[in-house]
mmCIF file of C-alpha atoms and ligand atoms in Angstrom:
data_model
loop_
_atom_site.group_PDB
_atom_site.id
_atom_site.type_symbol
_atom_site.label_atom_id
_atom_site.label_comp_id
_atom_site.label_asym_id
_atom_site.label_seq_id
_atom_site.Cartn_x
_atom_site.Cartn_y
_atom_site.Cartn_z
ATOM 1 C CA UNK A 184 -31.998 69.426 -40.629
ATOM 2 C CA UNK A 185 -31.471 67.183 -43.648
ATOM 3 C CA UNK A 186 -27.816 67.053 -44.765
ATOM 4 C CA UNK A 187 -27.149 68.000 -48.447
ATOM 5 C CA UNK A 188 -26.267 64.380 -49.289
ATOM 6 C CA UNK A 189 -28.058 62.029 -51.673
ATOM 7 C CA UNK A 190 -28.041 58.241 -51.349
ATOM 8 C CA UNK A 191 -30.219 55.165 -51.799
ATOM 9 C CA UNK A 192 -29.547 51.556 -50.779
ATOM 10 C CA UNK A 193 -30.047 50.790 -54.512
ATOM 11 C CA UNK A 194 -26.533 52.260 -55.106
ATOM 12 C CA UNK A 195 -25.039 49.194 -53.418
ATOM 13 C CA UNK A 196 -26.150 46.656 -56.046
ATOM 14 C CA UNK A 197 -25.561 43.053 -54.978
ATOM 15 C CA UNK A 198 -23.113 42.091 -57.746
ATOM 16 C CA UNK A 199 -22.781 38.493 -56.466
ATOM 17 C CA UNK A 200 -26.519 38.058 -57.067
ATOM 18 C CA UNK A 201 -25.908 39.020 -60.699
ATOM 19 C CA UNK A 202 -22.961 36.581 -60.954
ATOM 20 C CA UNK A 203 -20.334 39.372 -61.120
ATOM 21 C CA UNK A 204 -16.968 39.224 -59.333
ATOM 22 C CA UNK A 205 -15.230 42.586 -59.827
ATOM 23 C CA UNK A 206 -13.920 45.192 -57.309
ATOM 24 C CA UNK A 207 -16.396 47.955 -58.235
ATOM 25 C CA UNK A 208 -16.664 49.251 -54.622
ATOM 26 C CA UNK A 209 -20.381 49.995 -54.894
ATOM 27 C CA UNK A 210 -20.452 50.104 -51.075
ATOM 28 C CA UNK A 211 -18.533 53.415 -50.942
ATOM 29 C CA UNK A 212 -21.611 55.510 -50.185
ATOM 30 C CA UNK A 213 -22.761 53.120 -47.471
ATOM 31 C CA UNK A 214 -19.292 53.108 -45.844
ATOM 32 C CA UNK A 215 -19.112 56.926 -45.907
ATOM 33 C CA UNK A 216 -22.556 57.173 -44.283
ATOM 34 C CA UNK A 217 -21.640 54.614 -41.589
ATOM 35 C CA UNK A 218 -18.520 56.589 -40.676
ATOM 36 C CA UNK A 219 -20.502 59.854 -40.620
ATOM 37 C CA UNK A 220 -23.081 58.179 -38.350
ATOM 38 C CA UNK A 221 -20.347 57.190 -35.909
ATOM 39 C CA UNK A 222 -18.843 60.732 -36.041
ATOM 40 C CA UNK A 223 -22.251 62.316 -35.399
ATOM 41 C CA UNK A 224 -23.602 59.764 -32.935
ATOM 42 C CA UNK A 225 -26.768 59.371 -35.033
ATOM 43 C CA UNK A 226 -27.834 58.145 -38.471
ATOM 44 C CA UNK A 227 -27.585 61.185 -40.792
ATOM 45 C CA UNK A 228 -30.851 62.460 -42.249
ATOM 46 C CA UNK A 229 -30.235 62.635 -46.012
ATOM 47 C CA UNK A 230 -32.072 62.891 -49.345
ATOM 48 C CA UNK A 231 -33.314 59.863 -51.272
ATOM 49 C CA UNK A 232 -33.334 60.058 -55.108
ATOM 50 C CA UNK A 233 -35.912 58.919 -57.660
ATOM 51 C CA UNK A 234 -34.802 57.092 -60.845
ATOM 52 C CA UNK A 235 -34.151 59.558 -63.676
ATOM 53 C CA UNK A 236 -36.860 59.716 -66.355
ATOM 54 C CA UNK A 237 -36.422 58.308 -69.856
ATOM 55 C CA UNK A 238 -37.260 61.775 -71.148
ATOM 56 C CA UNK A 239 -34.147 63.220 -69.437
ATOM 57 C CA UNK A 240 -31.974 60.294 -70.594
ATOM 58 C CA UNK A 241 -32.978 61.143 -74.176
ATOM 59 C CA UNK A 242 -31.525 64.663 -73.747
ATOM 60 C CA UNK A 243 -28.090 62.952 -73.873
ATOM 61 C CA UNK A 244 -28.448 59.403 -75.227
ATOM 62 C CA UNK A 245 -29.819 58.066 -78.501
ATOM 63 C CA UNK A 246 -33.054 56.058 -78.384
ATOM 64 C CA UNK A 247 -31.266 53.196 -80.222
ATOM 65 C CA UNK A 248 -28.577 52.944 -77.538
ATOM 66 C CA UNK A 249 -31.062 53.127 -74.638
ATOM 67 C CA UNK A 250 -32.947 50.226 -76.226
ATOM 68 C CA UNK A 251 -29.807 48.010 -76.160
ATOM 69 C CA UNK A 252 -29.628 48.317 -72.343
ATOM 70 C CA UNK A 253 -32.362 45.672 -72.243
ATOM 71 C CA UNK A 254 -29.813 43.096 -73.524
ATOM 72 C CA UNK A 255 -27.336 41.356 -71.193
ATOM 73 C CA UNK A 256 -24.677 41.422 -73.931
ATOM 74 C CA UNK A 257 -24.564 45.251 -73.753
ATOM 75 C CA UNK A 258 -23.805 45.081 -70.018
ATOM 76 C CA UNK A 259 -21.126 42.379 -70.436
ATOM 77 C CA UNK A 260 -19.403 44.657 -72.928
ATOM 78 C CA UNK A 261 -19.638 47.959 -71.050
ATOM 79 C CA UNK A 262 -18.666 46.451 -67.679
ATOM 80 C CA UNK A 263 -15.798 44.658 -69.487
ATOM 81 C CA UNK A 264 -16.738 41.364 -67.810
ATOM 82 C CA UNK A 265 -14.159 38.688 -68.588
ATOM 83 C CA UNK A 266 -14.714 34.926 -68.283
ATOM 84 C CA UNK A 267 -13.331 34.893 -64.715
ATOM 85 C CA UNK A 268 -15.458 37.872 -63.659
ATOM 86 C CA UNK A 269 -18.940 36.840 -64.773
ATOM 87 C CA UNK A 270 -20.621 33.553 -63.856
ATOM 88 C CA UNK A 271 -24.112 33.554 -65.404
ATOM 89 C CA UNK A 272 -24.743 30.057 -63.998
ATOM 90 C CA UNK A 273 -24.427 31.467 -60.460
ATOM 91 C CA UNK A 274 -26.596 34.528 -61.159
ATOM 92 C CA UNK A 275 -30.007 34.774 -59.504
ATOM 93 C CA UNK A 276 -31.073 37.765 -61.603
ATOM 94 C CA UNK A 277 -30.360 39.110 -65.121
ATOM 95 C CA UNK A 278 -27.673 41.761 -65.692
ATOM 96 C CA UNK A 279 -30.324 44.099 -67.104
ATOM 97 C CA UNK A 280 -31.521 44.612 -63.513
ATOM 98 C CA UNK A 281 -28.538 46.974 -63.180
ATOM 99 C CA UNK A 282 -30.389 49.530 -65.291
ATOM 100 C CA UNK A 283 -32.863 50.483 -62.568
ATOM 101 C CA UNK A 284 -30.135 50.972 -59.929
ATOM 102 C CA UNK A 285 -28.078 53.111 -62.322
ATOM 103 C CA UNK A 286 -31.132 55.229 -63.218
ATOM 104 C CA UNK A 287 -31.511 55.880 -59.472
ATOM 105 C CA UNK A 288 -27.868 57.038 -59.274
ATOM 106 C CA UNK A 289 -28.506 59.345 -62.261
ATOM 107 C CA UNK A 290 -31.522 60.756 -60.410
ATOM 108 C CA UNK A 291 -29.191 61.224 -57.432
ATOM 109 C CA UNK A 292 -26.756 63.359 -59.407
ATOM 110 C CA UNK A 293 -29.625 65.540 -60.639
ATOM 111 C CA UNK A 294 -30.987 65.904 -57.089
ATOM 112 C CA UNK A 295 -27.495 66.783 -55.745
ATOM 113 C CA UNK A 296 -27.252 69.548 -58.392
ATOM 114 C CA UNK A 297 -30.679 70.907 -57.399
ATOM 115 C CA UNK A 298 -29.623 70.893 -53.730
ATOM 116 C CA UNK A 299 -26.349 72.646 -54.586
ATOM 117 C CA UNK A 300 -28.233 75.363 -56.498
ATOM 118 C CA UNK A 301 -30.488 75.865 -53.455
ATOM 119 C CA UNK A 302 -27.987 75.520 -50.608
ATOM 120 C CA UNK A 303 -24.502 75.980 -52.140
ATOM 121 C CA UNK A 304 -22.893 72.554 -51.629
ATOM 122 C CA UNK A 305 -24.164 68.983 -52.045
ATOM 123 C CA UNK A 306 -22.955 65.484 -52.883
ATOM 124 C CA UNK A 307 -24.336 62.381 -54.541
ATOM 125 C CA UNK A 308 -22.699 59.422 -52.748
ATOM 126 C CA UNK A 309 -22.222 57.599 -56.062
ATOM 127 C CA UNK A 310 -22.615 58.388 -59.781
ATOM 128 C CA UNK A 311 -20.007 60.075 -61.966
ATOM 129 C CA UNK A 312 -20.304 57.936 -65.128
ATOM 130 C CA UNK A 313 -18.108 60.198 -67.230
ATOM 131 C CA UNK A 314 -17.113 57.662 -69.924
ATOM 132 C CA UNK A 315 -20.602 57.048 -71.348
ATOM 133 C CA UNK A 316 -21.036 58.365 -74.901
ATOM 134 C CA UNK A 317 -24.414 59.419 -76.353
ATOM 135 C CA UNK A 318 -24.621 56.252 -78.463
ATOM 136 C CA UNK A 319 -22.745 53.671 -76.363
ATOM 137 C CA UNK A 320 -21.774 52.724 -72.830
ATOM 138 C CA UNK A 321 -18.085 52.116 -72.069
ATOM 139 C CA UNK A 322 -15.507 52.018 -69.258
ATOM 140 C CA UNK A 323 -18.046 50.697 -66.691
ATOM 141 C CA UNK A 324 -20.389 53.625 -67.517
ATOM 142 C CA UNK A 325 -23.865 52.974 -68.959
ATOM 143 C CA UNK A 326 -25.572 56.356 -68.602
ATOM 144 C CA UNK A 327 -23.904 59.779 -68.364
ATOM 145 C CA UNK A 328 -25.537 61.016 -65.144
ATOM 146 C CA UNK A 329 -23.574 64.295 -65.108
ATOM 147 C CA UNK A 330 -24.535 65.229 -68.670
ATOM 148 C CA UNK A 331 -28.182 64.231 -68.078
ATOM 149 C CA UNK A 332 -28.314 66.417 -64.946
ATOM 150 C CA UNK A 333 -26.754 69.415 -66.737
ATOM 151 C CA UNK A 334 -29.080 69.122 -69.748
ATOM 152 C CA UNK A 335 -32.146 68.796 -67.510
ATOM 153 C CA UNK A 336 -31.209 71.822 -65.366
ATOM 154 C CA UNK A 337 -30.467 73.937 -68.430
ATOM 155 C CA UNK A 338 -33.735 72.908 -70.127
ATOM 156 C CA UNK A 339 -35.572 74.096 -66.990
ATOM 157 C CA UNK A 340 -33.432 77.280 -66.923
ATOM 158 C CA UNK A 341 -32.158 76.478 -63.426
ATOM 159 C CA UNK A 342 -28.584 77.246 -64.525
ATOM 160 C CA UNK A 343 -26.871 78.705 -67.582
ATOM 161 C CA UNK A 344 -23.132 78.064 -67.369
ATOM 162 C CA UNK A 345 -21.716 74.864 -65.908
ATOM 163 C CA UNK A 346 -18.108 73.951 -65.124
ATOM 164 C CA UNK A 347 -17.246 70.259 -64.863
ATOM 165 C CA UNK A 348 -14.091 69.720 -62.766
ATOM 166 C CA UNK A 349 -13.081 66.102 -63.417
ATOM 167 C CA UNK A 350 -10.152 64.816 -61.323
ATOM 168 C CA UNK A 351 -10.783 61.090 -61.828
ATOM 169 C CA UNK A 352 -7.658 59.089 -62.837
ATOM 170 C CA UNK A 353 -9.211 58.594 -66.295
ATOM 171 C CA UNK A 354 -10.024 61.365 -68.756
ATOM 172 C CA UNK A 355 -13.659 62.556 -68.708
ATOM 173 C CA UNK A 356 -13.913 61.606 -72.362
ATOM 174 C CA UNK A 357 -17.679 61.060 -72.458
ATOM 175 C CA UNK A 358 -18.240 64.508 -70.956
ATOM 176 C CA UNK A 359 -15.898 66.032 -73.554
ATOM 177 C CA UNK A 360 -17.816 64.358 -76.405
ATOM 178 C CA UNK A 361 -21.307 65.259 -75.122
ATOM 179 C CA UNK A 362 -20.457 68.953 -74.653
ATOM 180 C CA UNK A 363 -18.162 69.416 -77.672
ATOM 181 C CA UNK A 364 -19.114 72.742 -79.264
ATOM 182 C CA UNK A 365 -21.404 73.770 -76.355
ATOM 183 C CA UNK A 366 -19.924 77.015 -75.018
ATOM 184 C CA UNK A 367 -22.217 76.990 -71.987
ATOM 185 C CA UNK A 368 -20.444 73.945 -70.488
ATOM 186 C CA UNK A 369 -16.709 74.119 -69.695
ATOM 187 C CA UNK A 370 -15.122 70.690 -69.319
ATOM 188 C CA UNK A 371 -11.896 70.510 -67.305
ATOM 189 C CA UNK A 372 -10.180 67.119 -67.008
ATOM 190 C CA UNK A 373 -6.975 66.462 -65.038
ATOM 191 C CA UNK A 374 -6.091 62.813 -65.693
ATOM 192 C CA UNK A 375 -3.303 60.306 -66.233
ATOM 193 C CA UNK A 376 -1.656 60.660 -69.625
ATOM 194 C CA UNK A 377 -0.924 56.926 -69.518
ATOM 195 C CA UNK A 378 -3.482 54.111 -69.430
ATOM 196 C CA UNK A 379 -7.108 53.844 -70.549
ATOM 197 C CA UNK A 380 -8.671 55.471 -72.568
ATOM 198 C CA UNK A 381 -5.839 55.160 -75.081
ATOM 199 C CA UNK A 382 -7.584 57.587 -77.406
ATOM 200 C CA UNK A 383 -8.240 60.829 -75.500
ATOM 201 C CA UNK A 384 -11.004 63.263 -76.495
ATOM 202 C CA UNK A 385 -10.774 67.045 -76.439
ATOM 203 C CA UNK A 386 -12.133 68.711 -73.296
ATOM 204 C CA UNK A 387 -12.259 72.506 -73.005
ATOM 205 C CA UNK A 388 -9.132 72.183 -70.842
ATOM 206 C CA UNK A 389 -7.148 68.944 -70.582
ATOM 207 C CA UNK A 390 -4.296 68.552 -68.084
ATOM 208 C CA UNK A 391 -2.616 65.180 -68.672
ATOM 209 C CA UNK A 392 -0.320 64.051 -65.820
ATOM 210 C CA UNK A 393 2.701 61.858 -66.610
ATOM 211 C CA UNK A 394 3.579 59.117 -64.106
ATOM 212 C CA UNK A 395 6.882 60.851 -63.204
ATOM 213 C CA UNK A 396 5.206 64.163 -62.384
ATOM 214 C CA UNK A 397 2.708 63.149 -59.706
ATOM 215 C CA UNK A 398 4.654 65.317 -57.225
ATOM 216 C CA UNK A 399 3.315 68.255 -59.274
ATOM 217 C CA UNK A 400 -0.288 66.965 -59.189
ATOM 218 C CA UNK A 401 -1.727 69.410 -56.625
ATOM 219 C CA UNK A 402 0.040 72.385 -58.225
ATOM 220 C CA UNK A 403 -1.351 71.399 -61.635
ATOM 221 C CA UNK A 404 -4.871 71.049 -60.232
ATOM 222 C CA UNK A 405 -4.587 74.477 -58.622
ATOM 223 C CA UNK A 406 -3.322 76.060 -61.868
ATOM 224 C CA UNK A 407 -6.079 74.336 -63.874
ATOM 225 C CA UNK A 408 -8.784 75.703 -61.549
ATOM 226 C CA UNK A 409 -7.314 79.199 -61.875
ATOM 227 C CA UNK A 410 -7.247 78.917 -65.691
ATOM 228 C CA UNK A 411 -10.837 77.609 -65.869
ATOM 229 C CA UNK A 412 -12.039 80.442 -63.640
ATOM 230 C CA UNK A 413 -10.216 83.068 -65.701
ATOM 231 C CA UNK A 414 -11.800 81.655 -68.907
ATOM 232 C CA UNK A 415 -15.315 81.060 -67.611
ATOM 233 C CA UNK A 416 -17.817 82.248 -64.966
ATOM 234 C CA UNK A 417 -19.929 79.212 -63.963
ATOM 235 C CA UNK A 418 -23.180 79.352 -62.019
ATOM 236 C CA UNK A 419 -22.828 75.648 -61.132
ATOM 237 C CA UNK A 420 -19.820 73.323 -60.701
ATOM 238 C CA UNK A 421 -19.971 69.546 -61.050
ATOM 239 C CA UNK A 422 -17.038 68.024 -59.182
ATOM 240 C CA UNK A 423 -16.167 64.537 -60.471
ATOM 241 C CA UNK A 424 -14.107 63.376 -57.479
ATOM 242 C CA UNK A 425 -12.803 59.954 -58.591
ATOM 243 C CA UNK A 426 -10.741 58.195 -55.914
ATOM 244 C CA UNK A 427 -8.808 56.073 -58.411
ATOM 245 C CA UNK A 428 -5.605 58.222 -58.300
ATOM 246 C CA UNK A 429 -5.339 57.007 -54.643
ATOM 247 C CA UNK A 430 -2.396 54.676 -53.946
ATOM 248 C CA UNK A 431 -4.763 52.085 -52.414
ATOM 249 C CA UNK A 432 -6.954 51.870 -55.539
ATOM 250 C CA UNK A 433 -6.730 48.240 -56.746
ATOM 251 C CA UNK A 434 -7.505 48.600 -60.475
ATOM 252 C CA UNK A 435 -4.238 47.556 -62.230
ATOM 253 C CA UNK A 436 -4.735 50.242 -64.910
ATOM 254 C CA UNK A 437 -4.546 53.082 -62.341
ATOM 255 C CA UNK A 438 -0.954 52.349 -61.260
ATOM 256 C CA UNK A 439 0.420 55.414 -63.064
ATOM 257 C CA UNK A 440 -0.781 57.851 -60.381
ATOM 258 C CA UNK A 441 -0.411 56.831 -56.720
ATOM 259 C CA UNK A 442 -1.361 59.694 -54.408
ATOM 260 C CA UNK A 443 -1.384 59.346 -50.616
ATOM 261 C CA UNK A 444 -4.572 59.801 -48.570
ATOM 262 C CA UNK A 445 -3.227 63.166 -47.409
ATOM 263 C CA UNK A 446 -2.672 64.288 -51.023
ATOM 264 C CA UNK A 447 -6.158 63.117 -52.034
ATOM 265 C CA UNK A 448 -7.614 64.985 -49.079
ATOM 266 C CA UNK A 449 -5.756 68.158 -50.006
ATOM 267 C CA UNK A 450 -6.937 67.791 -53.612
ATOM 268 C CA UNK A 451 -10.595 67.568 -52.607
ATOM 269 C CA UNK A 452 -10.281 70.457 -50.149
ATOM 270 C CA UNK A 453 -8.609 72.562 -52.821
ATOM 271 C CA UNK A 454 -11.625 72.185 -55.118
ATOM 272 C CA UNK A 455 -14.414 72.338 -52.526
ATOM 273 C CA UNK A 456 -12.886 75.310 -50.661
ATOM 274 C CA UNK A 457 -12.227 77.231 -53.867
ATOM 275 C CA UNK A 458 -15.872 77.249 -54.957
ATOM 276 C CA UNK A 459 -17.249 77.525 -51.409
ATOM 277 C CA UNK A 460 -15.105 80.667 -50.940
ATOM 278 C CA UNK A 461 -16.427 82.065 -54.241
ATOM 279 C CA UNK A 462 -20.007 81.080 -53.271
ATOM 280 C CA UNK A 463 -20.440 79.191 -56.564
ATOM 281 C CA UNK A 464 -22.768 76.175 -56.082
ATOM 282 C CA UNK A 465 -20.915 72.837 -56.286
ATOM 283 C CA UNK A 466 -22.294 69.290 -56.512
ATOM 284 C CA UNK A 467 -19.846 66.402 -56.033
ATOM 285 C CA UNK A 468 -20.141 62.877 -57.476
ATOM 286 C CA UNK A 469 -17.910 59.891 -56.631
ATOM 287 C CA UNK A 470 -16.917 58.512 -60.106
ATOM 288 C CA UNK A 471 -14.074 55.914 -60.236
ATOM 289 C CA UNK A 472 -12.639 54.077 -57.228
ATOM 290 C CA UNK A 473 -11.860 50.359 -56.832
ATOM 291 C CA UNK A 474 -11.201 48.055 -53.861
ATOM 292 C CA UNK A 475 -11.849 48.111 -50.105
ATOM 293 C CA UNK A 476 -10.008 51.329 -49.151
ATOM 294 C CA UNK A 477 -11.076 54.010 -51.658
ATOM 295 C CA UNK A 478 -14.124 55.006 -49.548
ATOM 296 C CA UNK A 479 -11.693 56.762 -47.160
ATOM 297 C CA UNK A 480 -11.042 59.397 -49.832
ATOM 298 C CA UNK A 481 -14.773 59.970 -50.403
ATOM 299 C CA UNK A 482 -15.366 60.161 -46.651
ATOM 300 C CA UNK A 483 -12.988 63.091 -46.177
ATOM 301 C CA UNK A 484 -14.357 64.851 -49.283
ATOM 302 C CA UNK A 485 -17.958 64.392 -48.099
ATOM 303 C CA UNK A 486 -16.996 65.659 -44.638
ATOM 304 C CA UNK A 487 -15.441 68.735 -46.212
ATOM 305 C CA UNK A 488 -18.690 69.429 -48.096
ATOM 306 C CA UNK A 489 -20.627 69.155 -44.817
ATOM 307 C CA UNK A 490 -18.129 71.320 -42.924
ATOM 308 C CA UNK A 491 -18.219 74.050 -45.559
ATOM 309 C CA UNK A 492 -22.014 73.811 -45.694
ATOM 310 C CA UNK A 493 -22.013 74.507 -41.951
ATOM 311 C CA UNK A 494 -23.613 71.134 -41.206
ATOM 312 C CA UNK A 495 -20.644 69.646 -39.288
ATOM 313 C CA UNK A 496 -17.835 71.257 -37.313
ATOM 314 C CA UNK A 497 -14.299 70.574 -38.573
ATOM 315 C CA UNK A 498 -12.118 67.999 -36.781
ATOM 316 C CA UNK A 499 -8.503 67.375 -37.538
HETATM 317 ZN ZN1 ZN B 742 -11.595 56.433 -63.280
#
């Protein structure tokens, strides 16, 4: 039986080949799959995505913005590449090559949603570009895969009411902007009050966490889920499971929330179990996470999805 996981080797873009030195941790999906293979004693049989179509991208992004993704300067800006992070003289390929890999990750988020609607739970082992705005890329996000997936599913009448549960360190500001005024999409964002983005947008429900209240983090997540579910009855949940609140995340800007692996694991189980218990379809995406250790968080979350989907037996 195929597991409800979506991945392609194109997710693990060779940044060195593009002349980029930055701890983006694009190997998270590969590391999660390797660990699952060793747990299972065989290479997991999973789903492979197609790149998302330009027609779907235009349901969220302006044609003018999409056109600029053919220029290297757009990528330098949205990936925030500083002089000591980008070495064009060492690059063997242009930055614009990133576009195809990112379109594949967007296709992966859409496929994970379709699998969730069919089977209950699914995960895209990448994606989660929640900072992209309709008319510009920002915060390392070029295309808003989550918004594209939601708009495509709704256009095909595969779902009506979608809840986005965003627990990345950073506010899901792009998601808030895309769905502002759309009552069929409820955007919940639990994020650090401090740090980037300085200017926060208005989600349906925002729960900013101050750096001295991280001991309350899990309680606040639990209360936020309860509030969202009392306000709204979704037929699909997108779980944006950023690993950047983890204490081993290396991005300097994420220092304001430092949760342990056990806390991160409890967070992910809280969300996955809640919707699995309610039998509301849930698709998870990885979103933010930087450095060599963050994959551990995604591994336990992915395992939980598989356990609750009945595809793996729980181990403690
Ligand atoms: Zn983030």
